[in-house]
Amino acid sequence: MRNTVSRGKRWTFITNHAAVLSLIVHEPHLTAREIAQRVGITERAVWRILSDLEQGKYITKQKVGRRLEYTINLDRPLRHPSHGDKNLADLVNILKPSR
């Protein structure tokens, strides 16, 4: 049986969407640039993810001064059919970022 995982490619179990969400749960004041630096993706990718999360009603944004702050809607169900009985609160409880 051939190994299908490419050697040298970095992968994780947590998607970029989950990583961004985890950060804003605990630090809603972070800028897109700060989120991008912590997750290791581009700022443009962060904006796309934030847009996806907002369109899915997983987050709401509010302007505070010159910055945006995000509120997480923890009662929203997870999107994958096999996790339909779980909500966002279940996910963020296990995704506390390490310091």
JSON list of C-alpha atoms in Angstrom, two decimals:
[
{"chain": "A", "resi": 1, "resn": "MET", "atom": "CA", "xyz": [0.00, 0.00, 0.00]},
{"chain": "A", "resi": 2, "resn": "ARG", "atom": "CA", "xyz": [1.41, 3.36, -1.02]},
{"chain": "A", "resi": 3, "resn": "ASN", "atom": "CA", "xyz": [1.67, 6.23, 1.45]},
{"chain": "A", "resi": 4, "resn": "THR", "atom": "CA", "xyz": [-0.61, 9.01, 0.15]},
{"chain": "A", "resi": 5, "resn": "VAL", "atom": "CA", "xyz": [0.71, 11.70, 2.50]},
{"chain": "A", "resi": 6, "resn": "SER", "atom": "CA", "xyz": [3.34, 13.76, 0.71]},
{"chain": "A", "resi": 7, "resn": "ARG", "atom": "CA", "xyz": [6.61, 13.94, 2.54]},
{"chain": "A", "resi": 8, "resn": "GLY", "atom": "CA", "xyz": [7.56, 17.42, 3.64]},
{"chain": "A", "resi": 9, "resn": "LYS", "atom": "CA", "xyz": [4.05, 18.88, 3.33]},
{"chain": "A", "resi": 10, "resn": "ARG", "atom": "CA", "xyz": [2.74, 20.30, 6.56]},
{"chain": "A", "resi": 11, "resn": "TRP", "atom": "CA", "xyz": [-0.82, 19.47, 7.47]},
{"chain": "A", "resi": 12, "resn": "THR", "atom": "CA", "xyz": [-2.95, 19.64, 10.61]},
{"chain": "A", "resi": 13, "resn": "PHE", "atom": "CA", "xyz": [-6.25, 18.29, 11.84]},
{"chain": "A", "resi": 14, "resn": "ILE", "atom": "CA", "xyz": [-7.57, 21.80, 12.42]},
{"chain": "A", "resi": 15, "resn": "THR", "atom": "CA", "xyz": [-8.70, 23.80, 9.38]},
{"chain": "A", "resi": 16, "resn": "ASN", "atom": "CA", "xyz": [-7.83, 27.45, 8.94]},
{"chain": "A", "resi": 17, "resn": "HIS", "atom": "CA", "xyz": [-11.49, 28.29, 9.57]},
{"chain": "A", "resi": 18, "resn": "ALA", "atom": "CA", "xyz": [-11.33, 26.57, 12.96]},
{"chain": "A", "resi": 19, "resn": "ALA", "atom": "CA", "xyz": [-7.99, 28.19, 13.81]},
{"chain": "A", "resi": 20, "resn": "VAL", "atom": "CA", "xyz": [-9.33, 31.68, 13.01]},
{"chain": "A", "resi": 21, "resn": "LEU", "atom": "CA", "xyz": [-12.50, 31.01, 14.95]},
{"chain": "A", "resi": 22, "resn": "SER", "atom": "CA", "xyz": [-10.56, 29.74, 17.94]},
{"chain": "A", "resi": 23, "resn": "LEU", "atom": "CA", "xyz": [-8.47, 32.91, 18.06]},
{"chain": "A", "resi": 24, "resn": "ILE", "atom": "CA", "xyz": [-11.40, 35.31, 17.85]},
{"chain": "A", "resi": 25, "resn": "VAL", "atom": "CA", "xyz": [-13.32, 33.41, 20.51]},
{"chain": "A", "resi": 26, "resn": "HIS", "atom": "CA", "xyz": [-10.59, 34.16, 23.00]},
{"chain": "A", "resi": 27, "resn": "GLU", "atom": "CA", "xyz": [-9.30, 37.45, 21.56]},
{"chain": "A", "resi": 28, "resn": "PRO", "atom": "CA", "xyz": [-12.13, 39.20, 19.68]},
{"chain": "A", "resi": 29, "resn": "HIS", "atom": "CA", "xyz": [-10.11, 42.42, 19.37]},
{"chain": "A", "resi": 30, "resn": "LEU", "atom": "CA", "xyz": [-7.42, 40.93, 17.10]},
{"chain": "A", "resi": 31, "resn": "THR", "atom": "CA", "xyz": [-7.00, 42.51, 13.67]},
{"chain": "A", "resi": 32, "resn": "ALA", "atom": "CA", "xyz": [-7.04, 40.45, 10.49]},
{"chain": "A", "resi": 33, "resn": "ARG", "atom": "CA", "xyz": [-3.30, 41.03, 10.19]},
{"chain": "A", "resi": 34, "resn": "GLU", "atom": "CA", "xyz": [-2.70, 39.71, 13.73]},
{"chain": "A", "resi": 35, "resn": "ILE", "atom": "CA", "xyz": [-4.91, 36.68, 13.06]},
{"chain": "A", "resi": 36, "resn": "ALA", "atom": "CA", "xyz": [-3.04, 35.99, 9.82]},
{"chain": "A", "resi": 37, "resn": "GLN", "atom": "CA", "xyz": [0.32, 36.11, 11.57]},
{"chain": "A", "resi": 38, "resn": "ARG", "atom": "CA", "xyz": [-0.79, 33.74, 14.32]},
{"chain": "A", "resi": 39, "resn": "VAL", "atom": "CA", "xyz": [-2.49, 31.23, 12.02]},
{"chain": "A", "resi": 40, "resn": "GLY", "atom": "CA", "xyz": [0.22, 31.39, 9.37]},
{"chain": "A", "resi": 41, "resn": "ILE", "atom": "CA", "xyz": [-1.97, 32.43, 6.44]},
{"chain": "A", "resi": 42, "resn": "THR", "atom": "CA", "xyz": [-2.37, 35.62, 4.44]},
{"chain": "A", "resi": 43, "resn": "GLU", "atom": "CA", "xyz": [-4.48, 38.54, 5.59]},
{"chain": "A", "resi": 44, "resn": "ARG", "atom": "CA", "xyz": [-6.59, 38.09, 2.46]},
{"chain": "A", "resi": 45, "resn": "ALA", "atom": "CA", "xyz": [-7.30, 34.48, 3.48]},
{"chain": "A", "resi": 46, "resn": "VAL", "atom": "CA", "xyz": [-8.37, 35.70, 6.92]},
{"chain": "A", "resi": 47, "resn": "TRP", "atom": "CA", "xyz": [-10.83, 38.15, 5.34]},
{"chain": "A", "resi": 48, "resn": "ARG", "atom": "CA", "xyz": [-12.31, 35.32, 3.22]},
{"chain": "A", "resi": 49, "resn": "ILE", "atom": "CA", "xyz": [-12.66, 33.11, 6.30]},
{"chain": "A", "resi": 50, "resn": "LEU", "atom": "CA", "xyz": [-14.27, 35.91, 8.32]},
{"chain": "A", "resi": 51, "resn": "SER", "atom": "CA", "xyz": [-16.69, 36.50, 5.45]},
{"chain": "A", "resi": 52, "resn": "ASP", "atom": "CA", "xyz": [-17.56, 32.78, 5.33]},
{"chain": "A", "resi": 53, "resn": "LEU", "atom": "CA", "xyz": [-18.13, 32.70, 9.09]},
{"chain": "A", "resi": 54, "resn": "GLU", "atom": "CA", "xyz": [-20.27, 35.83, 9.00]},
{"chain": "A", "resi": 55, "resn": "GLN", "atom": "CA", "xyz": [-22.37, 34.59, 6.07]},
{"chain": "A", "resi": 56, "resn": "GLY", "atom": "CA", "xyz": [-22.91, 31.32, 7.93]},
{"chain": "A", "resi": 57, "resn": "LYS", "atom": "CA", "xyz": [-24.02, 33.32, 10.99]},
{"chain": "A", "resi": 58, "resn": "TYR", "atom": "CA", "xyz": [-21.21, 31.85, 13.08]},
{"chain": "A", "resi": 59, "resn": "ILE", "atom": "CA", "xyz": [-19.88, 35.31, 13.89]},
{"chain": "A", "resi": 60, "resn": "THR", "atom": "CA", "xyz": [-21.17, 38.86, 13.93]},
{"chain": "A", "resi": 61, "resn": "LYS", "atom": "CA", "xyz": [-18.94, 41.88, 13.67]},
{"chain": "A", "resi": 62, "resn": "GLN", "atom": "CA", "xyz": [-19.23, 45.24, 15.35]},
{"chain": "A", "resi": 63, "resn": "LYS", "atom": "CA", "xyz": [-17.15, 48.33, 14.78]},
{"chain": "A", "resi": 64, "resn": "VAL", "atom": "CA", "xyz": [-15.51, 49.56, 17.99]},
{"chain": "A", "resi": 65, "resn": "GLY", "atom": "CA", "xyz": [-13.69, 52.79, 17.29]},
{"chain": "A", "resi": 66, "resn": "ARG", "atom": "CA", "xyz": [-11.54, 52.10, 14.25]},
{"chain": "A", "resi": 67, "resn": "ARG", "atom": "CA", "xyz": [-11.43, 48.34, 14.80]},
{"chain": "A", "resi": 68, "resn": "LEU", "atom": "CA", "xyz": [-13.79, 45.46, 14.31]},
{"chain": "A", "resi": 69, "resn": "GLU", "atom": "CA", "xyz": [-14.71, 43.11, 17.14]},
{"chain": "A", "resi": 70, "resn": "TYR", "atom": "CA", "xyz": [-16.30, 39.76, 16.60]},
{"chain": "A", "resi": 71, "resn": "THR", "atom": "CA", "xyz": [-18.92, 37.92, 18.60]},
{"chain": "A", "resi": 72, "resn": "ILE", "atom": "CA", "xyz": [-19.23, 34.17, 18.23]},
{"chain": "A", "resi": 73, "resn": "ASN", "atom": "CA", "xyz": [-22.68, 32.60, 17.97]},
{"chain": "A", "resi": 74, "resn": "LEU", "atom": "CA", "xyz": [-21.92, 29.54, 20.07]},
{"chain": "A", "resi": 75, "resn": "ASP", "atom": "CA", "xyz": [-25.33, 27.91, 19.58]},
{"chain": "A", "resi": 76, "resn": "ARG", "atom": "CA", "xyz": [-24.86, 27.46, 15.81]},
{"chain": "A", "resi": 77, "resn": "PRO", "atom": "CA", "xyz": [-24.65, 23.82, 14.70]},
{"chain": "A", "resi": 78, "resn": "LEU", "atom": "CA", "xyz": [-21.47, 22.45, 13.14]},
{"chain": "A", "resi": 79, "resn": "ARG", "atom": "CA", "xyz": [-21.69, 22.20, 9.36]},
{"chain": "A", "resi": 80, "resn": "HIS", "atom": "CA", "xyz": [-20.56, 18.64, 8.69]},
{"chain": "A", "resi": 81, "resn": "PRO", "atom": "CA", "xyz": [-23.49, 16.16, 8.62]},
{"chain": "A", "resi": 82, "resn": "SER", "atom": "CA", "xyz": [-21.66, 13.72, 10.90]},
{"chain": "A", "resi": 83, "resn": "HIS", "atom": "CA", "xyz": [-21.41, 16.44, 13.57]},
{"chain": "A", "resi": 84, "resn": "GLY", "atom": "CA", "xyz": [-24.94, 17.82, 13.28]},
{"chain": "A", "resi": 85, "resn": "ASP", "atom": "CA", "xyz": [-25.68, 17.06, 16.91]},
{"chain": "A", "resi": 86, "resn": "LYS", "atom": "CA", "xyz": [-22.81, 19.32, 18.04]},
{"chain": "A", "resi": 87, "resn": "ASN", "atom": "CA", "xyz": [-22.69, 23.10, 18.16]},
{"chain": "A", "resi": 88, "resn": "LEU", "atom": "CA", "xyz": [-19.94, 25.69, 17.97]},
{"chain": "A", "resi": 89, "resn": "ALA", "atom": "CA", "xyz": [-19.59, 25.79, 21.76]},
{"chain": "A", "resi": 90, "resn": "ASP", "atom": "CA", "xyz": [-18.56, 22.12, 21.70]},
{"chain": "A", "resi": 91, "resn": "LEU", "atom": "CA", "xyz": [-15.83, 22.89, 19.17]},
{"chain": "A", "resi": 92, "resn": "VAL", "atom": "CA", "xyz": [-14.39, 25.99, 20.81]},
{"chain": "A", "resi": 93, "resn": "ASN", "atom": "CA", "xyz": [-14.17, 24.22, 24.16]},
{"chain": "A", "resi": 94, "resn": "ILE", "atom": "CA", "xyz": [-11.53, 21.91, 22.71]},
{"chain": "A", "resi": 95, "resn": "LEU", "atom": "CA", "xyz": [-9.77, 24.54, 20.58]},
{"chain": "A", "resi": 96, "resn": "LYS", "atom": "CA", "xyz": [-8.37, 26.80, 23.26]},
{"chain": "A", "resi": 97, "resn": "PRO", "atom": "CA", "xyz": [-5.21, 28.29, 21.73]},
{"chain": "A", "resi": 98, "resn": "SER", "atom": "CA", "xyz": [-1.93, 27.52, 23.40]},
{"chain": "A", "resi": 99, "resn": "ARG", "atom": "CA", "xyz": [0.16, 30.44, 24.57]}
]
